[in-house]
Tab-separated table of C-alpha atoms in Angstrom:
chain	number	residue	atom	x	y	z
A	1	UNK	CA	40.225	-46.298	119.789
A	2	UNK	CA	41.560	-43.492	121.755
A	3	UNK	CA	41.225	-41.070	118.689
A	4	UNK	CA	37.531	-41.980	118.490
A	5	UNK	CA	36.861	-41.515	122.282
A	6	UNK	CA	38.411	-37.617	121.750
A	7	UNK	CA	36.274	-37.028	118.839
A	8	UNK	CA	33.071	-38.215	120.948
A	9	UNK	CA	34.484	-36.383	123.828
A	10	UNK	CA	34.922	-32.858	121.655
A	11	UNK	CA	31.544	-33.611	119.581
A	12	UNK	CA	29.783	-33.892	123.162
A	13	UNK	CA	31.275	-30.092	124.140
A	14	UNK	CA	28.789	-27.496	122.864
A	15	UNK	CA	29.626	-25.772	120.164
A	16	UNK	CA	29.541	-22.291	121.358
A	17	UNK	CA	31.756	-23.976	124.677
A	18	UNK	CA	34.391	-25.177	122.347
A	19	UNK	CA	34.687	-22.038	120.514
A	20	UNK	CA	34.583	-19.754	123.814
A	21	UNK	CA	37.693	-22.077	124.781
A	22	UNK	CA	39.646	-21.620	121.751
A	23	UNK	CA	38.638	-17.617	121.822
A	24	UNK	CA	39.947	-17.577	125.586
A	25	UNK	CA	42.998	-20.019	124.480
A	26	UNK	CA	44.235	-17.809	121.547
A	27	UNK	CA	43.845	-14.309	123.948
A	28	UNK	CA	46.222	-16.324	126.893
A	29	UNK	CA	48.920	-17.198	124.327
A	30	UNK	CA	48.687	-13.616	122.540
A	31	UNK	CA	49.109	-12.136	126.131
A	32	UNK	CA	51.975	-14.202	127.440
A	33	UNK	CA	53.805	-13.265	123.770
A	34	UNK	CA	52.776	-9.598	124.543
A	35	UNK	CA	54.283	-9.802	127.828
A	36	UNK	CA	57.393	-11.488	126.827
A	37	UNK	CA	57.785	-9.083	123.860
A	38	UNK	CA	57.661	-6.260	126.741
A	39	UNK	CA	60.117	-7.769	128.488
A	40	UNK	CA	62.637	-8.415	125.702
A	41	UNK	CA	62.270	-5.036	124.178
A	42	UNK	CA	62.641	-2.953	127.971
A	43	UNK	CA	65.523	-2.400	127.955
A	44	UNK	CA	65.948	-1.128	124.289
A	45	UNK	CA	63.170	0.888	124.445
A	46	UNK	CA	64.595	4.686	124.645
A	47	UNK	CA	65.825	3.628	120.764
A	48	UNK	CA	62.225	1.948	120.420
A	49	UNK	CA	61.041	5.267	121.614
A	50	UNK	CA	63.521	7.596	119.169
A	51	UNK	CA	62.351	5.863	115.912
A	52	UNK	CA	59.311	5.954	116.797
A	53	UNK	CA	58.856	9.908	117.079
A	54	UNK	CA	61.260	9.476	113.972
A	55	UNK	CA	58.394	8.094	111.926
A	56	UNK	CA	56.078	10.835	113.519
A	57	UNK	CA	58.418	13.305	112.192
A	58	UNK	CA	59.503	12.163	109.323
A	59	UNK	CA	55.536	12.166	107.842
A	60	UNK	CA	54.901	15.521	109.571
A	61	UNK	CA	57.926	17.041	107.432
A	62	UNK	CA	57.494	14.664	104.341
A	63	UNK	CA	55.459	17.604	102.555
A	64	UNK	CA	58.342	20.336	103.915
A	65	UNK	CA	61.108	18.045	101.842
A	66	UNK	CA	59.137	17.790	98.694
A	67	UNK	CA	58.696	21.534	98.519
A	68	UNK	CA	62.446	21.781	98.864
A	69	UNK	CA	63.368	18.998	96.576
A	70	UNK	CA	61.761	20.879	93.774
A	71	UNK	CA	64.123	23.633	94.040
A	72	UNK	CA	67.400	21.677	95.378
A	73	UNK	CA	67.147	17.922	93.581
A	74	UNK	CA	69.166	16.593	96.135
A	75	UNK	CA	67.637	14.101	99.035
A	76	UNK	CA	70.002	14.600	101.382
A	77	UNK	CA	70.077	18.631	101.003
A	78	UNK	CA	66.257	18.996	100.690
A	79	UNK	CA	66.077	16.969	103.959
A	80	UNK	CA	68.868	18.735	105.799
A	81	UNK	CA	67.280	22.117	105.399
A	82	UNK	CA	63.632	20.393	106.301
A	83	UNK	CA	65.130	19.450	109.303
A	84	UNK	CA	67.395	22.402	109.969
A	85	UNK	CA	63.937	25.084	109.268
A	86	UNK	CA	62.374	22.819	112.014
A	87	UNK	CA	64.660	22.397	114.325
A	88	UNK	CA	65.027	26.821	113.796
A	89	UNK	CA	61.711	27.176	114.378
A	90	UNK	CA	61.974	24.934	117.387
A	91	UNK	CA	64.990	26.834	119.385
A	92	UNK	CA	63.274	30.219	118.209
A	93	UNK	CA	59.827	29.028	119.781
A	94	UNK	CA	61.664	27.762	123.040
A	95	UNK	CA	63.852	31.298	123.528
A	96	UNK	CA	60.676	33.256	123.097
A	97	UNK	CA	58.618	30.938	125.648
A	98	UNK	CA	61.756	31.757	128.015
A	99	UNK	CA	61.753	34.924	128.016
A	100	UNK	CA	58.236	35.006	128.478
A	101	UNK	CA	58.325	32.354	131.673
A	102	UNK	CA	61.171	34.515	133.467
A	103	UNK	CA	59.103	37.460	132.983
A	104	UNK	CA	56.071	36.229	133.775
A	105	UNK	CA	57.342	33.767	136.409
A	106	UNK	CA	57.816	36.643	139.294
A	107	UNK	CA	54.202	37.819	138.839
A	108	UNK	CA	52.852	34.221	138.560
A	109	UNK	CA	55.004	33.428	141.732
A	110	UNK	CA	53.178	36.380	143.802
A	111	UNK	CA	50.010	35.368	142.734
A	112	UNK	CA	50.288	31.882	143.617
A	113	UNK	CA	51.299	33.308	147.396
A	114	UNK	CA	48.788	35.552	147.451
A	115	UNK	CA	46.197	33.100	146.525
A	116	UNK	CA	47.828	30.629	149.514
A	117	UNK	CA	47.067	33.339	151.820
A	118	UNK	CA	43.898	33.806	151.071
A	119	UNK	CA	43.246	29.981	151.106
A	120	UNK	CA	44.732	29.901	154.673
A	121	UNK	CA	43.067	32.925	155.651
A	122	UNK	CA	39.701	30.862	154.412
A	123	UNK	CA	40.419	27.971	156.582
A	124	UNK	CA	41.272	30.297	159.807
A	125	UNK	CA	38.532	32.262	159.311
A	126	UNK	CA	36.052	30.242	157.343
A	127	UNK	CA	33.352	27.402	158.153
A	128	UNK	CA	35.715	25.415	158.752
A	129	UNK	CA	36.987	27.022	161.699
A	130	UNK	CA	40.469	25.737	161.866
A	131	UNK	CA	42.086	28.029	163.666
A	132	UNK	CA	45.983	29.121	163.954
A	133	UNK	CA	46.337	25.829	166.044
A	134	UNK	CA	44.737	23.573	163.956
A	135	UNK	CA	46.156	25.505	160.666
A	136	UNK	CA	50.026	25.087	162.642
A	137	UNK	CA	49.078	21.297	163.193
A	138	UNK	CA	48.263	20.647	159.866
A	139	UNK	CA	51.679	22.274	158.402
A	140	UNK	CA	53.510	20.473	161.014
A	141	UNK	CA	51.846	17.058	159.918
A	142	UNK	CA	52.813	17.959	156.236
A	143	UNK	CA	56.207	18.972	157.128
A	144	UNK	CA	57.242	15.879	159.396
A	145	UNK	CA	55.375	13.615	155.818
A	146	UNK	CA	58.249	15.139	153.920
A	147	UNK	CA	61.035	14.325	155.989
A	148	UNK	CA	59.788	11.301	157.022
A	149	UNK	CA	59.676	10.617	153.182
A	150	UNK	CA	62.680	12.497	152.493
A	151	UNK	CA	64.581	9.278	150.725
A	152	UNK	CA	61.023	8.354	148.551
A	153	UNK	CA	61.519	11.977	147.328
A	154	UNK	CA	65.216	12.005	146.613
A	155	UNK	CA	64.880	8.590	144.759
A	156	UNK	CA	62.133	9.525	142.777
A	157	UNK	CA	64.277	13.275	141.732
A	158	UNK	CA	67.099	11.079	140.824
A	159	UNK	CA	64.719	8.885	138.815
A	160	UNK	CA	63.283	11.618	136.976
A	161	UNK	CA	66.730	13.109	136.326
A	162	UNK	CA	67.628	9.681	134.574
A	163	UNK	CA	64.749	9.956	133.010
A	164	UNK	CA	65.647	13.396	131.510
A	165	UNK	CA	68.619	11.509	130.648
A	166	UNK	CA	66.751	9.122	128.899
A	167	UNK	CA	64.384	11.239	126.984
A	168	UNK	CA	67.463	13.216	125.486
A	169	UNK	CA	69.127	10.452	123.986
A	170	UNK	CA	65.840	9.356	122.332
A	171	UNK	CA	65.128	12.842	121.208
A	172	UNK	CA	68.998	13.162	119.328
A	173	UNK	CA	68.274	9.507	118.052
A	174	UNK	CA	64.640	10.327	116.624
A	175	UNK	CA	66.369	13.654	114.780
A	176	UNK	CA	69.127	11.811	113.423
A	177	UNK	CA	66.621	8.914	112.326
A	178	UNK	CA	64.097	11.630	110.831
A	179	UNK	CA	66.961	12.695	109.212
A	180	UNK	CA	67.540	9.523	107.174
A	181	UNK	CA	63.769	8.890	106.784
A	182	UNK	CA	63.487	11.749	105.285
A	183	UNK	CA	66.310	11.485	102.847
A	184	UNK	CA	67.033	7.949	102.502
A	185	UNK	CA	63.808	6.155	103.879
A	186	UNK	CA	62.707	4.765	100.846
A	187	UNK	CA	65.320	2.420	100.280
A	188	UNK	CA	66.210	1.731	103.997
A	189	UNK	CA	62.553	0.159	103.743
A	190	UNK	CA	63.490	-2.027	100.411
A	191	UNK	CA	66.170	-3.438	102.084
A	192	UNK	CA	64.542	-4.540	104.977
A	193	UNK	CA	61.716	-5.806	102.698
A	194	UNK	CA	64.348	-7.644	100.480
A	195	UNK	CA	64.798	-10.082	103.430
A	196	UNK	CA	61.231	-11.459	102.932
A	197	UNK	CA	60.605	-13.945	100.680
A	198	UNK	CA	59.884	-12.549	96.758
A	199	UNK	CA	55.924	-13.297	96.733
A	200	UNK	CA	55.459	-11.334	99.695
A	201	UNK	CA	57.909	-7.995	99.625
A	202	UNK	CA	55.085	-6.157	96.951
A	203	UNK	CA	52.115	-7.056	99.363
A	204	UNK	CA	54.236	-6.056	102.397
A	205	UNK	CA	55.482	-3.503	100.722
A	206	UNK	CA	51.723	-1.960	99.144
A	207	UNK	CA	50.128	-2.441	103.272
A	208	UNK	CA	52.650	-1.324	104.842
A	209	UNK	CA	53.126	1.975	102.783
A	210	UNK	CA	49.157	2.355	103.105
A	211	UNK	CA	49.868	2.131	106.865
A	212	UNK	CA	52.590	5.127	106.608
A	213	UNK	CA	50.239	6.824	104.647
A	214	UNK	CA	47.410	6.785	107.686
A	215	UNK	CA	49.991	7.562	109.971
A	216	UNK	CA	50.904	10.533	108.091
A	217	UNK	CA	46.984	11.749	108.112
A	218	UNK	CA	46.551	11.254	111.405
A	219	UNK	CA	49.299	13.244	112.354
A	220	UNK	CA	48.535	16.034	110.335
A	221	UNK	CA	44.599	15.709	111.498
A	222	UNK	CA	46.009	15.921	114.825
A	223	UNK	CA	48.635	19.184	114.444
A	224	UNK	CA	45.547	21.016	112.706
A	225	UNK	CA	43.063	19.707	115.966
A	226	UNK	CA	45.905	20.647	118.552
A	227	UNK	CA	46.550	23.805	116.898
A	228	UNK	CA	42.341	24.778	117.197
A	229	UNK	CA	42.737	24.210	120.837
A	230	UNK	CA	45.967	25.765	121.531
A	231	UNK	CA	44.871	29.178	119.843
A	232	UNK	CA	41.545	29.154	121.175
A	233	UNK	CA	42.842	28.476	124.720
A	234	UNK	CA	45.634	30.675	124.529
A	235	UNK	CA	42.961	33.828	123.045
A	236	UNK	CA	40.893	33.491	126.004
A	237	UNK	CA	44.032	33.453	128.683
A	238	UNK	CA	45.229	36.426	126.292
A	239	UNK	CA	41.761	38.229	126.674
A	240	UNK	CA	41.913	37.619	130.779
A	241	UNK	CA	45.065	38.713	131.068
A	242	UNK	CA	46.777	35.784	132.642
A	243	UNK	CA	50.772	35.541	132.487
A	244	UNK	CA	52.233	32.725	130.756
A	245	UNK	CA	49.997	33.009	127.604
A	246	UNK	CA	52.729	31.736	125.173
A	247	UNK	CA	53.621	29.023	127.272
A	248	UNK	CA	50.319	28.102	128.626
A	249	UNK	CA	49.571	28.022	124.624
A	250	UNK	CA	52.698	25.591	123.573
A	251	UNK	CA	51.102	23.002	126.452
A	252	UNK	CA	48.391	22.969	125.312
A	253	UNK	CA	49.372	22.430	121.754
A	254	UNK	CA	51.888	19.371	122.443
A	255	UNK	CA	49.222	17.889	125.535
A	256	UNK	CA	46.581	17.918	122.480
A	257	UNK	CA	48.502	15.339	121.088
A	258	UNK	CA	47.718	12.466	123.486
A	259	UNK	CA	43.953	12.027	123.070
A	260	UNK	CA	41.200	12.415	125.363
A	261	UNK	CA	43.465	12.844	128.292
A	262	UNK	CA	45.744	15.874	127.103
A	263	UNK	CA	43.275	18.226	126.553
A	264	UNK	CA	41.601	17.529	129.829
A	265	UNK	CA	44.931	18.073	131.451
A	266	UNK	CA	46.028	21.198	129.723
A	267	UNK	CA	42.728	22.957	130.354
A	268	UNK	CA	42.883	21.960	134.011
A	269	UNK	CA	46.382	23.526	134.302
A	270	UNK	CA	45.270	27.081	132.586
A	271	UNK	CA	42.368	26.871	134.754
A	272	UNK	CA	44.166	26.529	138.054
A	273	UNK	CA	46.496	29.100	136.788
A	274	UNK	CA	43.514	31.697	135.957
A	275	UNK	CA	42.215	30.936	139.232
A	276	UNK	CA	45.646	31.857	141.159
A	277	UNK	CA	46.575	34.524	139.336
A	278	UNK	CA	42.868	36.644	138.078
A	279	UNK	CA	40.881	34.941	141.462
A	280	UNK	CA	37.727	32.671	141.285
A	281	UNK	CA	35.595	34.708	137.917
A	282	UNK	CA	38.532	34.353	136.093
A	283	UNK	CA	38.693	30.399	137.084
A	284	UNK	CA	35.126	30.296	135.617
A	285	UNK	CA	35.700	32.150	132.772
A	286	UNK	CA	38.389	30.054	131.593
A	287	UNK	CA	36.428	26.919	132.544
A	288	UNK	CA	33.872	27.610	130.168
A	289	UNK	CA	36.167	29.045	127.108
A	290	UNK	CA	38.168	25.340	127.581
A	291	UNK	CA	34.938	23.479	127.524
A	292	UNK	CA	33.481	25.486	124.706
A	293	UNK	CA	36.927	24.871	122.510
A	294	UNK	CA	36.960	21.197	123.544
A	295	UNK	CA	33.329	20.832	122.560
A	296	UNK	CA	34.315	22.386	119.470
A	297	UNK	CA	36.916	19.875	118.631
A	298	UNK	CA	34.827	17.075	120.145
A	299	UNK	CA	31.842	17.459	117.900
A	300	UNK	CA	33.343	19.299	115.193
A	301	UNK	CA	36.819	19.107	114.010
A	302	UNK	CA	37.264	15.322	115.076
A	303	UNK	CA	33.994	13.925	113.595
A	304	UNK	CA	34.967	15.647	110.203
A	305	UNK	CA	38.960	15.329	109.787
A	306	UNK	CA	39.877	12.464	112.258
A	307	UNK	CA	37.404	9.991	110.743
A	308	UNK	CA	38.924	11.003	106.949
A	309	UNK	CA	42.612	9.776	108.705
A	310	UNK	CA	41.591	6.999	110.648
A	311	UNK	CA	38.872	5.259	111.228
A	312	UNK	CA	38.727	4.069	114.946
A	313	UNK	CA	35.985	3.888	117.287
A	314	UNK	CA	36.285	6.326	120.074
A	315	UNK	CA	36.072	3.194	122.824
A	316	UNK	CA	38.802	1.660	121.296
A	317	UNK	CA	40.994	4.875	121.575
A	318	UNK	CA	40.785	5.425	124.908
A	319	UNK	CA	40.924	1.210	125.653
A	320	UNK	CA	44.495	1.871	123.570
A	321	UNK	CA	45.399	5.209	125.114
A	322	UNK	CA	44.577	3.522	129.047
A	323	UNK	CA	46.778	0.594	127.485
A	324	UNK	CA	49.789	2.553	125.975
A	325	UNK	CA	49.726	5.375	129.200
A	326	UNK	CA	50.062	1.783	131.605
A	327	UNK	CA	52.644	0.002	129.400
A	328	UNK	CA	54.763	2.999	128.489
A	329	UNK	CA	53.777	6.236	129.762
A	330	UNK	CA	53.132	8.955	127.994
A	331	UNK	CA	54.590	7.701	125.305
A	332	UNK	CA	52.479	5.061	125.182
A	333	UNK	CA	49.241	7.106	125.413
A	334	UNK	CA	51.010	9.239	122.451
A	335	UNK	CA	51.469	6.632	120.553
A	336	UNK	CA	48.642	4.605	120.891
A	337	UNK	CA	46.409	5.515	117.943
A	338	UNK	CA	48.860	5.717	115.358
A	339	UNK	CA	50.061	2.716	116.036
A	340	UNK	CA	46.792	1.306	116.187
A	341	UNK	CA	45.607	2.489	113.203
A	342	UNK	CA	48.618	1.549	111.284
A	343	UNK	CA	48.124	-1.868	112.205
A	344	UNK	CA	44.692	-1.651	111.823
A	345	UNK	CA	45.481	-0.664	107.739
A	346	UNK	CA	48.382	-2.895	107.565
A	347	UNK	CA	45.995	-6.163	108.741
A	348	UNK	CA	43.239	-4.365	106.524
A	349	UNK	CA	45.565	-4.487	102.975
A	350	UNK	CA	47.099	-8.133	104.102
A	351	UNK	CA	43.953	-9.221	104.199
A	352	UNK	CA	42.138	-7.579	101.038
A	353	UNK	CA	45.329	-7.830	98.257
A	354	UNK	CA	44.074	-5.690	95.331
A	355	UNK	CA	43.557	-7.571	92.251
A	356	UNK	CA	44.763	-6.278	88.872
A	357	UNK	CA	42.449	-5.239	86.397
A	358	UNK	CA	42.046	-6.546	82.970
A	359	UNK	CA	43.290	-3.064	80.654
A	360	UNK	CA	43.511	0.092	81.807
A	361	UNK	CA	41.255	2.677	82.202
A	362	UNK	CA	41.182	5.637	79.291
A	363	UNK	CA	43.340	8.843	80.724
A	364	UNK	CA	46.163	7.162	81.825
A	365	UNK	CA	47.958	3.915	83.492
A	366	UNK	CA	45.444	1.947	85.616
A	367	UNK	CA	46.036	0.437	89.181
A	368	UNK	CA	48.344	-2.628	87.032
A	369	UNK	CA	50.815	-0.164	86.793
A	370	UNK	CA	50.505	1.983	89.572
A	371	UNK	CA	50.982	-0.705	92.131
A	372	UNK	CA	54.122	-2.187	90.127
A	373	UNK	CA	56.163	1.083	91.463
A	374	UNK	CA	56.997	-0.329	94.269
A	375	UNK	CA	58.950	-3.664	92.482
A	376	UNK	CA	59.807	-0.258	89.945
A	377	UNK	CA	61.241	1.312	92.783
A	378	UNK	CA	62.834	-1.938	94.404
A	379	UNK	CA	64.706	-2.622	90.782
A	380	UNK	CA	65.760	1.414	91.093
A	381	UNK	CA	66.956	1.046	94.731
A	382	UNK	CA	68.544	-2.777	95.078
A	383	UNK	CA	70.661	-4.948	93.109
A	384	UNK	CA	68.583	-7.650	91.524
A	385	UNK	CA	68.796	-11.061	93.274
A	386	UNK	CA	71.268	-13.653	91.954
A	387	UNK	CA	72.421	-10.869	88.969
A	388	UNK	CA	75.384	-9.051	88.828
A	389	UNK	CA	74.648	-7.011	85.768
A	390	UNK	CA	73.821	-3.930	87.781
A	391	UNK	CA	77.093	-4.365	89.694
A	392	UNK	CA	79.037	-4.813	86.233
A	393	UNK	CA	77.143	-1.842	84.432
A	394	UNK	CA	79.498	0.823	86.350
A	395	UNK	CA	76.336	2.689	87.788
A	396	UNK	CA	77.064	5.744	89.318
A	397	UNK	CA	75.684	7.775	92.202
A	398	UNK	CA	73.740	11.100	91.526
A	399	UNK	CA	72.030	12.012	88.674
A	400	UNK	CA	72.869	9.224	86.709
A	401	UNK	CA	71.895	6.418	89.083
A	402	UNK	CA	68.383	6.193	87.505
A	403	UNK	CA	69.781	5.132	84.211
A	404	UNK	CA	72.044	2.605	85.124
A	405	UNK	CA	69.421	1.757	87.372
A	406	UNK	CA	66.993	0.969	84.409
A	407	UNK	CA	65.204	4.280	85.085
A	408	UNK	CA	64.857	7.747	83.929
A	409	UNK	CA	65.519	11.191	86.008
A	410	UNK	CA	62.076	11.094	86.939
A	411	UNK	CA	61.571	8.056	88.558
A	412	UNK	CA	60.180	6.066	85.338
A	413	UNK	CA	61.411	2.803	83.808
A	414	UNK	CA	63.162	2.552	80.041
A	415	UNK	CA	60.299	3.929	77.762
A	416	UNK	CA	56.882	5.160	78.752
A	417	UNK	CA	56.434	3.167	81.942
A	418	UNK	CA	54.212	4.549	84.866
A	419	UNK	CA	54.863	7.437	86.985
A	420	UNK	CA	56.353	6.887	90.467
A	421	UNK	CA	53.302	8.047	92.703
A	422	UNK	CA	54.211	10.584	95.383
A	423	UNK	CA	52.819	9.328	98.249
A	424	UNK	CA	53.771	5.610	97.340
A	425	UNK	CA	57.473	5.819	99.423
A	426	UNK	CA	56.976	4.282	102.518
A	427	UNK	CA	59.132	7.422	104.027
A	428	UNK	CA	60.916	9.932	101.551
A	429	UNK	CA	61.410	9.831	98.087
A	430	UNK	CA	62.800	7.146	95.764
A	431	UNK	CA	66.425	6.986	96.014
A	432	UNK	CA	68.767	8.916	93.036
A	433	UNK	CA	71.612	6.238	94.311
A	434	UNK	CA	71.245	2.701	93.065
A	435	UNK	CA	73.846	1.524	95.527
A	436	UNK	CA	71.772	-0.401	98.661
A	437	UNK	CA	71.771	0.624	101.871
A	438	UNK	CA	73.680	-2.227	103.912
């Protein structure tokens, strides 16, 4: 009786109602998960943080790896000197943009006083009328605000001074983790798809490479975009003569990176700069050479390489970047896009599984075989479940791991099987070692 008095109840809700509720139901209980999630995962989150700009840096050096595997066929020594030329190029970049500040920091430093006296000057003399009583009132408010405020401002310096501390051990964690992405990633990720259960590691395993793959294009999109702004910026503060230019030029490369916002901030910086140093014309000079280079990348670059690397609407970037920037900082408003377009594939490929063709197509092995690499590349990389022939077969590490791993030198099973597809490793290349990571 009562079961039939719900169903008359529910059938007498409107149908739109009903499904508003459920809508409105589902978003409450994904948001209290969210939150929860937050709050289990705070106080891990500097390694949350490191592996993340691992995976960044692992796809943005993927390429620099392969080019060195071909002429040292070792992993670990092809990604040792991929990560040793980038971390080079790194120091080398940073002792040039030193030298550069301490020179140019003196000059910068006068024209920043200069410009404050003219400013005051302004105010004495100006519309405003202020006066040298009014202009002494003013620094005397400001200066009794800062010691009124004095323990505000040391807590927040100590605060940012942990969180220098913070950022450095993520920063020696993501190298060490880019590291073994680089080298090793490929069966790192078997093993942690092993733990699923059989029918789903080769559809996890096909979206969630697909999703490393658009992570990989966006970052690249978004080097060659950053790179457009940071040499058009930096010509024009080169052509007006401002100091800095190397600097100015590195901030706006790495600010590029956070959508939207970054490139709004960076110009406004070079602009204020221009202005203190080169006076008002130069401010306005520079204000148009940002806008034309942003308009540039606006209309131009990002229309024609973002939307081959991910395909996002631009509300939902900056509804992610406002997101990520308010959860997690800049971090957050870093990461944002990636990680929404990985999931974004990821759902996408769950979703849509491919379905094998009937025979393959003339000119070589169809999609059958190119999406069994990955259970090619699990039978290369792990010991098959419940067997212990590979353990009893005396494999060896090396060169000869592919054999005893079923495989040839090049990454093929016994006989003519398919090709191992470069970009089909989640992150690095297939393994030479047949021994599991553990």
């Amino acid at each position: 009786m009562s079961d039939h008095s719900g169903r008359q109840v529910v059938s007498a809700v409107p149908f739109g109602l009903l499904v508003s509720a459920l809508v409105g139901l589902c978003f409450i209980v994904l948001s209290i998960a969210g939150y929860l999630l937050l709050r289990i995962l705070n106080p891990v989150s500097p390694a949350i943080t490191g592996i993340a700009f691992a995976v960044l840096l692992a796809g943005l050096l993927l390429p620099l790896k392969r080019a060195f595997t071909r002429v040292i066929p070792q992993d670990y020594a092809a990604a040792g000197l991929a990560m040793v030329t980038f971390l080079g190029g790194l120091i080398g970049l940073m002792y040039v943009t030193g030298a550069q500040l301490v020179s140019g920091f003196a000059e910068l430093r006068e024209s920043v006083f200069a410009a404050l006296e003219a400013i005051q000057e302004w105010l004495r003399d100006g519309p405003l009328d202020a006066g040298e009583v009014g202009l002494s009132d003013y620094f005397q408010q400001a200066q009794d605000w800062v010691m009124g405020n004095s323990g505000s401002i040391v807590t927040g310096a100590l605060a940012a001074g942990s969180r220098i501390g913070t950022f450095t051990v993520a920063a020696g964690l993501a190298l060490v983790t880019a590291f073994f992405f680089l080298a090793d990633g490929r069966r790192i990720w078997l093993w942690f798809i092993s733990l699923l259960p059989s029918a789903l590691e080769d559809r996890v395993d096909r979206a969630f490479s697909t999703g490393f793959q658009s992570v990989r294009a966006y970052v690249k999109t978004q080097a060659i975009v950053a790179a457009v702004d940071a040499v058009g910026i930096g010509l024009g503060a080169l052509i007006l003569g401002l100091p800095l230019v190397l600097p100015l030029t590195i901030v706006v490369f790495l600010a590029s990176f956070v959508p939207v916002v970054g490139a709004f901030v960076s110009g406004a910086l070079v602009v204020l700069i221009a202005g203190f140093s080169e006076g008002l014309t130069a401010a306005l000079i520079m204000v148009g050479i940002v806008l034309l280079v942003q308009q540039i990348e606006g209309n131009v670059l990002q229309p024609l390489l973002m939307s081959k690397a991910v395909d996002l609407h631009p509300w939902g970037v900056i509804i992610g970047v406002t997101i990520g920037s308010y959860v997690y900082g800049i971090v957050g408003a870093l990461f944002a896009v990636p990680v929404m377009a990985m999931i974004k594939v990821v759902v996408q490929s769950l979703r849509n599984p491919v379905t094998e063709p009937v025979g393959d197509p003339p000119g070589g092995p169809g999609w059958t075989e190119v999406l069994s690499n990955a259970r090619t590349l699990g039978a290369r990389a792990l010991p098959a479940r419940g067997s212990g022939k590979r353990a009893a077969s005396g494999a060896t590490s090396g060169g000869s791991g592919d054999a005893a791993a079923g495989g040839s030198a090049d990454g093929r099973p016994d006989g003519d099987g398919p090709a191992v597809v470069d970009d089909a490793p989640l992150m690095g290349d297939a393994p030479d070692d047949p021994k599991p990571t553990t």
